């Protein structure tokens, strides 16, 4: 069950990354495109760590379009993600990463021929229903979805496509080759941001903010890199639908971090921890864990 270790390491690391992302998006950077540019460029600095695990080779020419597609998704999923963080609790946003994953079993079936047992699909459905319920509000007797729901539906759908494309790539090349070149493609993609006058101007204006908080960027991107590396390695070892199910534990770790450290770092955390919200989140997280158990059986 080594795949389970790496699949669990991913939401543990991503949970820390989510919290730091929220601080950057809601407290430091108003323009999500600017934050996207800095995040992608900073994350690329960690790509050399791949060589300490395994030396990447050259991918076949037929795989290059798929690696570019992964790079595009790795860049552009960040915009709706940052917008959602500006609107809602970090744990709720993290839970909504599961929304688009309803497409994972379908995409996995058609692209890599992946077929699972009925309880795996049932668990997957339970996870998605639980995460959707987290963002439903009943204020004033009327139920409505937060803005974060729409942003994260787009975000999670993109990441679901990415996970399946990664699985397809790993059937042709080893982990280091697929991960290294897919990550490397994000550099020229974000470089195109500088061709757009408005975004280029804002990036240059905000460079002082970036320099002042470079330590937070370093920590955030390190945990993000660990999360992605663990996730992609888990995809090498196990079916993509199972790995996607384990990813649903991410908001639980975010909430645990907030409860343990929120009083010491109040500026970092964006989390409502009153009795009403804790009860709602705990109940729905428990339902999601049942789904995870079904997925991993």
Short mmCIF file of N, CA and C in Angstrom, two decimals, residues 19 252-264 269-271 273:
data_model
loop_
_atom_site.label_atom_id
_atom_site.label_comp_id
_atom_site.label_asym_id
_atom_site.label_seq_id
_atom_site.Cartn_x
_atom_site.Cartn_y
_atom_site.Cartn_z
N UNK A 19 -3.33 27.03 3.15
CA UNK A 19 -3.37 28.07 4.18
C UNK A 19 -2.50 29.26 3.78
N UNK A 252 -9.78 18.44 5.60
CA UNK A 252 -9.74 18.00 7.01
C UNK A 252 -8.41 18.41 7.63
N UNK A 253 -7.33 18.27 6.88
CA UNK A 253 -6.02 18.69 7.39
C UNK A 253 -5.97 20.21 7.55
N UNK A 254 -6.60 20.94 6.62
CA UNK A 254 -6.64 22.40 6.72
C UNK A 254 -7.34 22.81 8.02
N UNK A 255 -8.47 22.18 8.33
CA UNK A 255 -9.22 22.51 9.54
C UNK A 255 -8.43 22.14 10.79
N UNK A 256 -7.74 21.01 10.77
CA UNK A 256 -6.93 20.59 11.92
C UNK A 256 -5.79 21.58 12.15
N UNK A 257 -5.16 22.04 11.09
CA UNK A 257 -4.10 23.04 11.22
C UNK A 257 -4.65 24.32 11.83
N UNK A 258 -5.85 24.72 11.38
CA UNK A 258 -6.45 25.96 11.88
C UNK A 258 -6.77 25.85 13.38
N UNK A 259 -7.30 24.70 13.79
CA UNK A 259 -7.65 24.51 15.20
C UNK A 259 -6.40 24.47 16.08
N UNK A 260 -5.31 23.89 15.56
CA UNK A 260 -4.09 23.74 16.34
C UNK A 260 -3.25 25.01 16.37
N UNK A 261 -3.25 25.77 15.27
CA UNK A 261 -2.31 26.88 15.16
C UNK A 261 -2.96 28.24 14.94
N UNK A 262 -4.28 28.26 14.73
CA UNK A 262 -4.97 29.51 14.41
C UNK A 262 -4.80 30.59 15.46
N UNK A 263 -4.81 30.23 16.74
CA UNK A 263 -4.69 31.23 17.80
C UNK A 263 -3.28 31.83 17.87
N UNK A 264 -2.29 31.11 17.36
CA UNK A 264 -0.92 31.60 17.38
C UNK A 264 -0.60 32.45 16.14
N UNK A 269 -4.53 32.49 9.04
CA UNK A 269 -5.68 31.61 8.83
C UNK A 269 -6.95 32.38 8.48
N UNK A 270 -7.70 31.84 7.54
CA UNK A 270 -9.02 32.36 7.18
C UNK A 270 -10.00 31.20 7.38
N UNK A 271 -10.46 31.04 8.60
CA UNK A 271 -11.26 29.86 8.95
C UNK A 271 -12.25 30.20 10.05
N UNK A 273 -14.31 29.11 12.96
CA UNK A 273 -14.23 27.94 13.86
C UNK A 273 -15.22 28.07 15.03
#
